[in-house]
Coordinates of C-alpha atoms in Angstrom, one line a residue:
Chain A
M682 CA -60.7 -25.4 -23.8
A683 CA -59.5 -28.0 -26.2
K684 CA -55.9 -27.7 -27.5
K685 CA -56.0 -26.0 -30.9
I686 CA -53.9 -24.8 -33.9
V687 CA -55.0 -21.5 -35.3
H688 CA -53.7 -19.9 -38.4
R689 CA -55.4 -16.5 -38.5
I690 CA -54.8 -13.5 -36.4
Y691 CA -58.6 -12.9 -35.7
E692 CA -58.9 -16.6 -34.4
L693 CA -55.9 -16.0 -32.1
R694 CA -57.3 -12.7 -30.7
S695 CA -60.7 -14.1 -30.1
I696 CA -59.4 -17.1 -28.1
L697 CA -57.0 -15.1 -26.0
R698 CA -59.7 -12.4 -25.3
E699 CA -61.6 -15.2 -23.5
I700 CA -58.5 -16.4 -21.7
R701 CA -57.6 -12.8 -20.4
A702 CA -61.2 -12.1 -19.5
A703 CA -61.0 -15.3 -17.4
Q704 CA -58.0 -13.6 -15.6
K705 CA -55.7 -16.4 -16.6
T706 CA -52.0 -15.7 -17.0
I707 CA -50.5 -16.3 -20.4
G708 CA -47.1 -17.9 -21.2
F709 CA -45.6 -17.6 -24.6
V710 CA -42.9 -19.6 -26.4
P711 CA -42.2 -18.1 -30.0
T712 CA -40.5 -20.9 -32.3
M713 CA -39.8 -21.5 -35.9
G714 CA -41.1 -25.1 -35.3
Y715 CA -39.3 -28.5 -35.8
L716 CA -39.5 -28.7 -32.0
H717 CA -36.8 -30.3 -30.0
E718 CA -36.2 -30.9 -26.4
G719 CA -34.9 -27.3 -26.0
H720 CA -38.2 -25.8 -27.1
L721 CA -40.2 -28.4 -25.1
S722 CA -38.2 -27.4 -21.9
L723 CA -39.4 -23.8 -22.5
I724 CA -43.0 -25.0 -23.1
R725 CA -42.9 -27.1 -19.9
Q726 CA -41.6 -24.0 -17.9
A727 CA -44.2 -22.0 -19.4
G728 CA -46.9 -24.4 -18.1
K729 CA -45.4 -24.4 -14.6
D730 CA -45.5 -20.4 -14.5
C731 CA -48.8 -19.7 -16.2
D732 CA -52.4 -20.7 -16.6
F733 CA -52.4 -20.9 -20.4
V734 CA -49.4 -21.6 -22.8
V735 CA -49.3 -20.2 -26.4
I736 CA -46.7 -21.2 -28.9
S737 CA -46.1 -19.7 -32.2
I738 CA -44.7 -21.8 -35.2
F739 CA -43.5 -19.4 -37.8
V740 CA -40.5 -19.6 -40.1
N741 CA -39.9 -15.9 -40.3
P742 CA -38.5 -14.9 -43.7
L743 CA -37.5 -11.5 -42.3
Q744 CA -34.7 -13.0 -40.3
F745 CA -33.2 -15.1 -43.1
G746 CA -30.6 -13.4 -45.4
A747 CA -30.0 -14.0 -49.1
G748 CA -28.3 -17.5 -49.7
E749 CA -29.6 -18.6 -46.0
D750 CA -31.7 -21.7 -45.4
Y751 CA -35.2 -20.1 -45.3
A752 CA -36.6 -22.5 -48.0
E753 CA -34.9 -25.7 -46.6
Y754 CA -35.7 -24.9 -42.9
P755 CA -37.4 -28.0 -41.7
R756 CA -41.2 -27.8 -41.2
A757 CA -43.4 -30.4 -39.6
L758 CA -46.5 -28.9 -38.1
S759 CA -48.5 -32.0 -37.2
R760 CA -45.5 -33.5 -35.6
D761 CA -44.8 -30.4 -33.8
A762 CA -48.3 -30.0 -32.5
K763 CA -48.2 -33.5 -30.9
L764 CA -45.1 -32.7 -29.0
A765 CA -46.2 -29.3 -28.0
F766 CA -49.5 -30.4 -26.7
A767 CA -48.0 -33.3 -24.9
N768 CA -45.7 -30.9 -23.1
G769 CA -48.3 -28.5 -21.9
C770 CA -49.0 -26.2 -24.8
D771 CA -52.7 -25.0 -25.1
L772 CA -52.7 -23.2 -28.3
I773 CA -50.4 -23.0 -31.3
F774 CA -50.5 -20.0 -33.6
A775 CA -49.1 -21.0 -37.1
P776 CA -49.7 -18.1 -39.4
T777 CA -48.8 -17.8 -43.0
V778 CA -46.3 -15.2 -44.2
K779 CA -49.1 -13.3 -45.9
E780 CA -50.9 -13.2 -42.6
M781 CA -47.8 -11.7 -40.8
Y782 CA -46.5 -9.5 -43.7
P783 CA -49.4 -8.4 -45.8
Q784 CA -48.8 -6.0 -48.9
G785 CA -47.4 -2.7 -47.9
F786 CA -45.7 -3.9 -44.6
A787 CA -43.1 -1.3 -43.8
T788 CA -42.4 -1.2 -40.1
F789 CA -39.0 -2.4 -38.4
V790 CA -37.8 -2.8 -34.9
E791 CA -34.2 -2.5 -34.3
V792 CA -31.9 -2.9 -31.3
E793 CA -28.7 -1.1 -31.9
R794 CA -25.3 -1.8 -30.4
L795 CA -26.2 -5.3 -29.0
S796 CA -26.8 -6.5 -32.7
E797 CA -23.4 -5.3 -33.9
H798 CA -21.3 -8.3 -33.1
L799 CA -21.4 -12.1 -33.2
C800 CA -24.5 -13.3 -35.3
G801 CA -25.2 -9.7 -36.0
A802 CA -22.1 -9.2 -37.9
S803 CA -22.3 -12.5 -39.9
R804 CA -26.0 -12.1 -40.7
P805 CA -26.8 -8.5 -41.6
G806 CA -30.5 -7.7 -40.7
H807 CA -31.0 -11.0 -39.0
F808 CA -31.9 -9.5 -35.6
R809 CA -34.0 -6.7 -37.1
G810 CA -36.1 -9.6 -38.5
V811 CA -36.2 -11.2 -35.1
T812 CA -37.0 -8.2 -33.1
T813 CA -39.8 -7.1 -35.7
V814 CA -41.5 -10.5 -35.6
V815 CA -41.3 -10.9 -31.9
T816 CA -42.8 -7.4 -31.4
K817 CA -45.7 -8.4 -33.7
L818 CA -46.0 -11.7 -31.7
F819 CA -45.9 -10.0 -28.4
N820 CA -48.6 -7.5 -29.6
L821 CA -50.8 -10.4 -30.8
V822 CA -50.4 -12.7 -27.8
E823 CA -49.9 -10.1 -25.0
P824 CA -48.3 -12.8 -22.7
D825 CA -47.4 -12.2 -19.1
H826 CA -44.2 -14.4 -19.6
A827 CA -42.1 -15.2 -22.6
Y828 CA -39.5 -17.9 -22.8
F829 CA -36.3 -18.1 -24.9
G830 CA -33.4 -20.5 -24.9
Q831 CA -29.8 -19.5 -24.0
K832 CA -28.6 -21.3 -27.1
D833 CA -29.6 -18.2 -29.0
A834 CA -28.0 -16.0 -26.4
Q835 CA -27.5 -13.0 -28.4
Q836 CA -31.3 -13.1 -29.6
A837 CA -32.4 -13.6 -26.0
F838 CA -30.4 -10.6 -24.7
I839 CA -31.5 -8.4 -27.6
I840 CA -35.1 -9.2 -26.8
K841 CA -34.6 -8.6 -23.1
R842 CA -33.2 -5.1 -24.1
M843 CA -36.2 -4.5 -26.6
V844 CA -38.9 -5.4 -23.9
A845 CA -37.2 -2.9 -21.5
D846 CA -36.7 -0.1 -24.0
L847 CA -40.3 -0.5 -25.5
N848 CA -41.8 -1.0 -22.3
F849 CA -43.6 -4.2 -23.0
D850 CA -45.1 -5.5 -19.7
I851 CA -43.7 -9.1 -20.2
T852 CA -41.3 -11.0 -18.1
I853 CA -38.6 -12.6 -20.2
H854 CA -37.1 -16.0 -19.0
I855 CA -33.9 -17.5 -20.6
L856 CA -33.6 -21.1 -20.0
P857 CA -30.4 -23.3 -20.3
T858 CA -29.3 -24.8 -23.6
V859 CA -30.5 -28.3 -23.8
R860 CA -27.8 -30.7 -25.2
E861 CA -27.4 -34.1 -26.7
T862 CA -25.5 -36.6 -24.6
D863 CA -22.3 -35.8 -26.5
G864 CA -22.8 -32.1 -25.6
L865 CA -24.1 -30.8 -29.0
A866 CA -26.6 -28.1 -28.4
M867 CA -30.1 -29.0 -29.7
S868 CA -31.0 -27.2 -32.9
S869 CA -33.6 -27.8 -35.6
R870 CA -30.6 -27.2 -37.9
N871 CA -28.7 -30.4 -36.6
T872 CA -31.1 -32.4 -38.8
Y873 CA -29.1 -31.0 -41.9
L874 CA -25.9 -32.7 -40.6
N875 CA -24.7 -35.9 -42.3
Q876 CA -23.2 -38.5 -40.1
K877 CA -19.6 -37.3 -40.2
E878 CA -20.6 -33.8 -39.5
R879 CA -22.8 -34.9 -36.7
Q880 CA -19.8 -36.7 -35.3
A881 CA -17.6 -33.7 -35.6
A882 CA -20.1 -31.1 -34.2
P883 CA -19.6 -31.6 -30.5
V884 CA -16.3 -29.9 -31.0
L885 CA -18.0 -26.6 -30.2
Y886 CA -19.2 -27.4 -26.7
R887 CA -16.0 -29.2 -26.0
S888 CA -13.9 -26.2 -26.9
L889 CA -16.1 -23.9 -25.0
C890 CA -15.7 -26.1 -22.0
A891 CA -12.0 -26.1 -22.4
A892 CA -12.0 -22.3 -22.6
K893 CA -14.0 -22.3 -19.3
E894 CA -11.4 -24.7 -17.6
K895 CA -8.7 -22.2 -18.7
I896 CA -10.6 -19.4 -17.1
T897 CA -11.0 -21.4 -13.9
Q898 CA -7.3 -21.8 -14.0
G899 CA -6.8 -18.0 -14.1
E900 CA -6.8 -17.1 -17.8
R901 CA -8.4 -13.6 -18.3
D902 CA -7.1 -12.5 -21.7
A903 CA -9.9 -12.8 -24.3
A904 CA -7.5 -12.7 -27.4
S905 CA -5.6 -15.8 -25.8
L906 CA -8.9 -17.6 -25.0
I907 CA -10.2 -17.0 -28.5
A908 CA -6.9 -18.3 -30.1
Y909 CA -7.3 -21.4 -27.9
I910 CA -10.8 -22.1 -28.8
T911 CA -9.9 -21.5 -32.5
K912 CA -7.2 -23.9 -32.3
L913 CA -9.3 -26.6 -30.7
I914 CA -12.1 -26.2 -33.3
K915 CA -9.7 -26.3 -36.2
Q916 CA -8.4 -29.7 -35.0
E917 CA -11.6 -31.0 -36.4
P918 CA -11.1 -30.9 -40.3
L919 CA -14.9 -30.5 -41.1
A920 CA -15.3 -27.4 -39.0
D921 CA -15.1 -24.1 -40.8
I922 CA -15.2 -21.2 -38.4
D923 CA -17.4 -18.2 -38.8
Y924 CA -16.6 -16.5 -35.6
V925 CA -15.2 -17.1 -32.1
N926 CA -15.8 -14.3 -29.7
I927 CA -16.0 -13.1 -26.2
V928 CA -18.3 -10.3 -25.3
D929 CA -19.4 -8.4 -22.2
L930 CA -22.9 -9.9 -21.1
E931 CA -24.2 -6.2 -20.4
N932 CA -23.7 -4.8 -23.8
L933 CA -22.7 -7.7 -26.1
Q934 CA -19.4 -5.6 -27.0
P935 CA -16.1 -7.6 -27.3
C936 CA -14.0 -7.5 -24.1
K937 CA -10.3 -7.6 -23.8
K938 CA -10.1 -9.1 -20.3
I939 CA -12.8 -11.2 -18.8
S940 CA -14.4 -9.5 -15.8
G941 CA -17.8 -9.8 -14.5
K942 CA -20.2 -11.8 -16.8
A943 CA -19.0 -12.7 -20.3
L944 CA -20.6 -14.7 -23.1
I945 CA -18.2 -17.0 -25.1
A946 CA -19.8 -17.6 -28.5
V947 CA -19.0 -19.5 -31.6
A948 CA -20.5 -20.1 -34.9
V949 CA -19.0 -22.8 -37.1
R950 CA -20.1 -24.2 -40.4
F951 CA -20.1 -28.0 -41.1
G952 CA -20.6 -28.3 -44.8
S953 CA -23.5 -25.9 -45.5
T954 CA -24.9 -26.0 -42.0
R955 CA -24.0 -23.2 -39.7
L956 CA -24.2 -24.1 -36.0
I957 CA -23.9 -21.8 -32.9
D958 CA -23.1 -22.4 -29.3
N959 CA -22.2 -20.3 -26.3
I960 CA -21.4 -20.5 -22.6
I961 CA -21.6 -17.7 -19.9
V962 CA -18.8 -17.5 -17.7
E963 CA -18.4 -15.2 -14.5
V964 CA -15.2 -14.3 -12.7
Chain B
M1410 CA -61.1 8.1 -9.2
A1411 CA -59.5 11.6 -8.7
K1412 CA -58.0 13.2 -11.9
K1413 CA -54.2 12.8 -11.4
I1414 CA -50.7 13.7 -12.9
V1415 CA -48.2 10.8 -12.7
H1416 CA -44.5 11.1 -13.6
R1417 CA -43.5 7.5 -13.1
I1418 CA -44.1 4.4 -15.1
Y1419 CA -44.9 2.4 -12.1
E1420 CA -47.5 4.8 -11.0
L1421 CA -49.1 4.8 -14.5
R1422 CA -49.2 1.0 -14.7
S1423 CA -50.8 0.6 -11.3
I1424 CA -53.5 3.0 -11.9
L1425 CA -54.4 1.5 -15.4
R1426 CA -54.2 -2.1 -14.0
E1427 CA -57.2 -1.0 -11.9
I1428 CA -59.0 0.7 -14.7
R1429 CA -58.7 -2.5 -17.0
A1430 CA -59.6 -4.9 -14.1
A1431 CA -62.8 -2.8 -13.9
Q1432 CA -63.4 -3.5 -17.7
K1433 CA -63.2 0.1 -18.7
T1434 CA -62.1 1.2 -22.1
I1435 CA -59.1 3.4 -22.4
G1436 CA -58.7 6.4 -24.8
F1437 CA -55.2 7.9 -25.3
V1438 CA -53.9 11.2 -26.7
P1439 CA -50.1 11.5 -26.9
T1440 CA -49.1 15.1 -26.8
M1441 CA -45.9 17.3 -26.3
G1442 CA -48.0 19.6 -24.1
Y1443 CA -48.7 23.3 -24.5
L1444 CA -52.1 22.2 -25.2
H1445 CA -54.3 24.1 -27.6
E1446 CA -57.9 23.7 -29.1
G1447 CA -56.6 20.9 -31.4
H1448 CA -55.3 18.7 -28.5
L1449 CA -58.5 19.6 -26.5
S1450 CA -60.8 18.3 -29.5
L1451 CA -58.9 15.0 -29.4
I1452 CA -59.2 14.6 -25.6
R1453 CA -63.0 15.5 -25.9
Q1454 CA -63.5 12.9 -28.6
A1455 CA -61.7 10.3 -26.5
G1456 CA -63.9 11.1 -23.6
K1457 CA -67.0 10.5 -26.0
D1458 CA -65.7 7.1 -27.1
C1459 CA -64.0 5.7 -24.0
D1460 CA -64.6 5.3 -20.3
F1461 CA -61.2 6.6 -19.1
V1462 CA -59.0 9.2 -21.0
V1463 CA -55.1 9.2 -20.5
I1464 CA -52.9 12.0 -22.2
S1465 CA -49.3 11.9 -22.2
I1466 CA -47.3 15.1 -22.1
F1467 CA -43.8 14.6 -23.0
V1468 CA -41.5 16.7 -25.2
N1469 CA -39.7 13.8 -26.9
P1470 CA -36.0 14.5 -27.5
L1471 CA -35.6 11.6 -30.0
Q1472 CA -37.9 13.4 -32.6
F1473 CA -35.9 16.7 -32.5
G1474 CA -32.8 17.0 -34.8
A1475 CA -29.7 19.0 -34.1
G1476 CA -30.4 22.6 -34.4
E1477 CA -34.1 22.1 -33.9
D1478 CA -36.2 23.7 -31.1
Y1479 CA -36.1 20.9 -28.4
A1480 CA -34.9 23.2 -25.7
E1481 CA -37.1 26.1 -26.5
Y1482 CA -40.4 24.0 -27.0
P1483 CA -42.8 25.6 -24.8
R1484 CA -43.6 23.7 -21.5
A1485 CA -46.5 24.6 -19.0
L1486 CA -47.5 21.6 -17.2
S1487 CA -50.0 23.0 -14.7
R1488 CA -51.7 25.3 -17.3
D1489 CA -52.0 22.0 -19.5
A1490 CA -53.4 19.9 -16.7
K1491 CA -56.1 22.4 -16.0
L1492 CA -57.1 22.4 -19.7
A1493 CA -56.9 18.6 -20.1
F1494 CA -58.9 17.9 -16.9
A1495 CA -61.6 20.4 -17.9
N1496 CA -62.0 18.7 -21.3
G1497 CA -62.6 15.2 -20.0
C1498 CA -59.0 13.9 -19.3
D1499 CA -58.8 11.5 -16.4
L1500 CA -55.0 10.9 -16.2
I1501 CA -51.8 12.8 -17.3
F1502 CA -48.6 10.8 -17.8
A1503 CA -45.7 13.4 -17.8
P1504 CA -42.5 11.3 -17.6
T1505 CA -39.0 12.7 -17.4
V1506 CA -36.5 11.9 -20.3
K1507 CA -34.7 9.6 -18.0
E1508 CA -37.8 7.7 -17.2
M1509 CA -38.4 7.2 -21.0
Y1510 CA -34.9 6.7 -22.1
P1511 CA -32.8 5.3 -19.3
Q1512 CA -29.1 4.6 -19.8
G1513 CA -28.5 1.9 -22.3
F1514 CA -31.5 2.5 -24.3
A1515 CA -31.0 1.1 -27.8
T1516 CA -34.3 0.1 -29.5
F1517 CA -35.9 2.0 -32.3
V1518 CA -39.0 1.6 -34.4
E1519 CA -39.0 2.7 -38.1
V1520 CA -41.8 2.9 -40.7
E1521 CA -40.1 2.7 -44.1
R1522 CA -41.2 4.5 -47.3
L1523 CA -44.0 6.5 -45.6
S1524 CA -41.3 8.4 -43.9
E1525 CA -39.2 9.3 -47.1
H1526 CA -40.8 12.5 -48.2
L1527 CA -42.4 15.7 -46.7
C1528 CA -41.2 16.2 -43.0
G1529 CA -39.4 12.9 -43.3
A1530 CA -37.0 14.4 -45.9
S1531 CA -36.7 17.8 -44.1
R1532 CA -36.2 16.3 -40.6
P1533 CA -34.0 13.0 -40.8
G1534 CA -34.7 10.7 -38.0
H1535 CA -37.8 12.7 -36.9
F1536 CA -40.4 10.0 -37.6
R1537 CA -38.2 7.3 -36.0
G1538 CA -38.3 9.2 -32.8
V1539 CA -42.0 9.6 -33.3
T1540 CA -42.7 6.0 -33.8
T1541 CA -40.3 4.8 -31.0
V1542 CA -41.9 7.0 -28.4
V1543 CA -45.4 6.1 -29.6
T1544 CA -44.7 2.4 -29.4
K1545 CA -43.4 2.9 -25.9
L1546 CA -46.4 4.9 -24.8
F1547 CA -48.9 2.2 -26.4
N1548 CA -47.3 -0.4 -24.5
L1549 CA -47.5 1.7 -21.3
V1550 CA -51.0 2.8 -21.7
E1551 CA -52.5 0.0 -23.8
P1552 CA -55.2 2.0 -24.9
D1553 CA -58.3 0.7 -26.9
H1554 CA -58.3 4.0 -28.9
A1555 CA -55.8 6.7 -29.7
Y1556 CA -56.2 10.1 -31.2
F1557 CA -54.2 12.1 -33.5
G1558 CA -54.7 15.4 -35.3
Q1559 CA -54.6 15.7 -39.2
K1560 CA -52.4 18.8 -38.8
D1561 CA -49.6 16.1 -38.6
A1562 CA -50.9 14.3 -41.3
Q1563 CA -47.7 12.3 -42.2
Q1564 CA -47.2 11.5 -38.6
A1565 CA -50.8 10.1 -38.2
F1566 CA -50.6 8.0 -41.4
I1567 CA -47.2 6.7 -40.4
I1568 CA -48.6 5.7 -37.0
K1569 CA -51.8 4.1 -38.7
R1570 CA -49.2 2.0 -40.7
M1571 CA -47.1 1.0 -37.8
V1572 CA -50.1 -0.1 -35.7
A1573 CA -51.4 -2.3 -38.5
D1574 CA -47.8 -3.6 -39.2
L1575 CA -46.9 -4.4 -35.5
N1576 CA -50.3 -5.6 -34.7
F1577 CA -51.2 -3.3 -31.9
D1578 CA -54.7 -3.9 -30.9
I1579 CA -55.7 -0.2 -31.0
T1580 CA -58.0 1.8 -33.2
I1581 CA -56.4 5.0 -34.5
H1582 CA -58.5 8.1 -35.0
I1583 CA -57.5 11.1 -37.1
L1584 CA -59.2 14.2 -36.2
P1585 CA -59.6 17.4 -38.4
T1586 CA -57.2 20.1 -38.0
V1587 CA -58.4 22.9 -35.7
R1588 CA -57.8 26.4 -37.1
E1589 CA -57.7 29.9 -35.8
T1590 CA -60.5 32.2 -37.3
D1591 CA -58.1 33.3 -40.0
G1592 CA -57.3 29.7 -41.0
L1593 CA -53.9 29.4 -39.4
A1594 CA -53.7 25.7 -38.0
M1595 CA -53.4 25.5 -34.3
S1596 CA -49.9 24.6 -33.2
S1597 CA -47.9 24.9 -30.0
R1598 CA -45.3 26.4 -32.2
N1599 CA -47.4 29.5 -33.2
T1600 CA -46.4 30.9 -29.9
Y1601 CA -43.0 31.6 -31.4
L1602 CA -44.3 33.9 -34.1
N1603 CA -43.9 37.7 -33.6
Q1604 CA -46.8 39.9 -34.6
K1605 CA -45.7 40.3 -38.3
E1606 CA -45.1 36.5 -38.8
R1607 CA -48.4 35.8 -37.1
Q1608 CA -50.2 38.0 -39.7
A1609 CA -48.3 36.4 -42.5
A1610 CA -48.7 32.8 -41.4
P1611 CA -52.4 32.4 -42.7
V1612 CA -51.0 32.3 -46.2
L1613 CA -50.3 28.5 -45.8
Y1614 CA -54.0 27.6 -45.5
R1615 CA -55.0 30.3 -47.9
S1616 CA -52.7 28.8 -50.6
L1617 CA -53.9 25.3 -49.9
C1618 CA -57.6 26.3 -50.2
A1619 CA -56.7 28.1 -53.6
A1620 CA -55.1 24.9 -54.7
K1621 CA -58.1 22.9 -53.9
E1622 CA -60.2 25.4 -55.8
K1623 CA -58.0 24.7 -58.9
I1624 CA -58.5 21.0 -58.4
T1625 CA -62.3 21.7 -58.4
Q1626 CA -62.0 23.5 -61.6
G1627 CA -60.3 20.5 -63.2
E1628 CA -56.5 20.9 -62.6
R1629 CA -55.0 17.5 -62.0
D1630 CA -51.3 18.0 -62.6
A1631 CA -49.2 18.0 -59.5
A1632 CA -46.3 20.1 -60.7
S1633 CA -48.6 22.8 -61.8
L1634 CA -50.6 22.8 -58.5
I1635 CA -47.2 22.8 -56.5
A1636 CA -46.0 25.8 -58.7
Y1637 CA -49.2 27.7 -57.9
I1638 CA -49.0 27.0 -54.3
T1639 CA -45.3 28.0 -54.2
K1640 CA -46.1 31.3 -56.0
L1641 CA -48.8 32.1 -53.7
I1642 CA -46.8 31.5 -50.6
K1643 CA -43.8 33.5 -52.0
Q1644 CA -46.1 36.6 -52.4
E1645 CA -45.6 36.7 -48.5
P1646 CA -42.1 38.1 -48.1
L1647 CA -41.7 36.6 -44.5
A1648 CA -42.4 33.0 -45.8
D1649 CA -39.4 30.9 -46.4
I1650 CA -40.6 27.6 -48.1
D1651 CA -39.2 24.2 -46.8
Y1652 CA -41.3 22.1 -49.1
V1653 CA -44.6 22.1 -51.0
N1654 CA -45.6 18.6 -52.1
I1655 CA -48.4 16.5 -53.2
V1656 CA -48.4 12.8 -52.3
D1657 CA -50.8 9.8 -52.6
L1658 CA -52.5 9.3 -49.4
E1659 CA -52.0 5.5 -49.5
N1660 CA -48.2 5.4 -49.6
L1661 CA -47.2 9.1 -49.2
Q1662 CA -45.2 8.9 -52.3
P1663 CA -45.2 11.9 -54.6
C1664 CA -47.8 11.7 -57.4
K1665 CA -47.7 13.3 -60.9
K1666 CA -51.4 13.4 -61.4
I1667 CA -54.1 13.6 -58.7
S1668 CA -56.3 10.7 -58.6
G1669 CA -58.0 9.1 -55.6
K1670 CA -57.1 10.7 -52.4
A1671 CA -54.0 12.9 -52.2
L1672 CA -52.5 15.0 -49.4
I1673 CA -51.2 18.5 -50.3
A1674 CA -48.7 19.4 -47.7
V1675 CA -46.5 22.5 -47.0
A1676 CA -43.7 23.3 -44.6
V1677 CA -42.8 27.0 -44.4
R1678 CA -40.4 28.9 -42.2
F1679 CA -41.3 32.3 -40.7
G1680 CA -38.1 33.6 -39.0
S1681 CA -36.8 30.6 -37.1
T1682 CA -40.2 29.1 -36.8
R1683 CA -41.2 26.3 -39.0
L1684 CA -44.9 25.7 -39.5
I1685 CA -46.6 22.9 -41.3
D1686 CA -50.1 22.6 -42.8
N1687 CA -52.0 20.2 -45.2
I1688 CA -55.3 19.4 -46.8
I1689 CA -56.6 16.2 -48.2
V1690 CA -58.3 16.3 -51.6
E1691 CA -60.3 13.5 -53.4
V1692 CA -61.0 13.4 -57.1

């Protein structure tokens, strides 16, 4: 079947019905478009695992708060299509907002507790928007495997919880963050940065790595580590910290002492651009 | 395949995988058990429409509030199984609470607006419990068709909205309320009534029919109709009204004048037993 972009739900369903009837396995990568190497690594992995790879490109208004960058979020469908198809994508679903949220829409999916901290605290309603749209996309695509990047770690763990709780018959894969050579996590939002901000931004990953080094040396106290990361980031005058936090990987609740697996996560503004990054540590 | 009761999710999935591989269509009737003729009419219809009929029997704690009848709700699995199998059911899924809500469960599905009035106002959290468990059951069974009774009209319309909003590929059927010869809507909760309460209970349907007659005669004012129904029910000393309301069928919001399709719904306590009933009118 020729690689294709569809905008309507009925077109998507009709193609996927044939794919399933042919007993092919389906891999799915939901995206907001403006694809970078992080997305492409997910698409390539889906191609390795599955017979047919679907990606969605949809800037989901439900996961943006008032005053956030919904309107400015970069969009480039034909550029994205070339990249996706060249990396093993078979079908792109790029619906309109009206197709996804017609008049009268009233249903929301929410994962409690895991959404409380980190970006959930900074962006009220954000994860409700994410889990609602991902539920819709899962029901539309009915994939066997779905792929998410660790860069959005809280999102990925919330979706894993949702899939288990709501009994979706889908295997969730969380793939490593892809970084620029200077360590900056790839993000569609990096395009917002001016030259000085771009030069400053690697301080996020540098600070996370420095914290990891401290843990290797024996530090276990979360407050000390948070203070250490905060100090390092503040050395960069353009960086305006939203949060620095350390949470247990199981329940995404803040931990006092690091034991088992923990997520160290930061959100920092450079000008009006909010960037996030994280690492997982295990002791 | 022999008719069977399964309690575990992996058993259900393994049987249904075979059914789907054989290209059979699946009909689904979610229930809380203690089956009566209302449930059986849904099961029989599913058998007419589909190749394979699954019912679930699960008294869902999430849809009961504090002080409600979760503990007392009647349970009779082997009796239910005989009735279900005799009426065309092929497979019963009867999970434990732990199987449905394991430790760490945190995900909820909510339909806004449609849940505001009627039972949604009297039973906070009730419909959230319903839509969450039905989402889980839909993902577990992946039916082509699912069947609900009009007796729980608000529930049925909320689920229809949820299915559209979350893009479940399932056709929802709402079947007429099945009644005793004296008009009382069949309900598993009727078993709670003592003899005097049972004799009093038909006042619900009698009052609804009398209101319908008024509408046929030209009455359109919702407040007058509500007052009329209230007066009729209050003539029955054992009846303790929870609500009498008239809502637009599209959005389940109270209407002032009846136009188009409206739902007239009542909830009344007889002793500690809360009964509901409704009719749909169209002008």
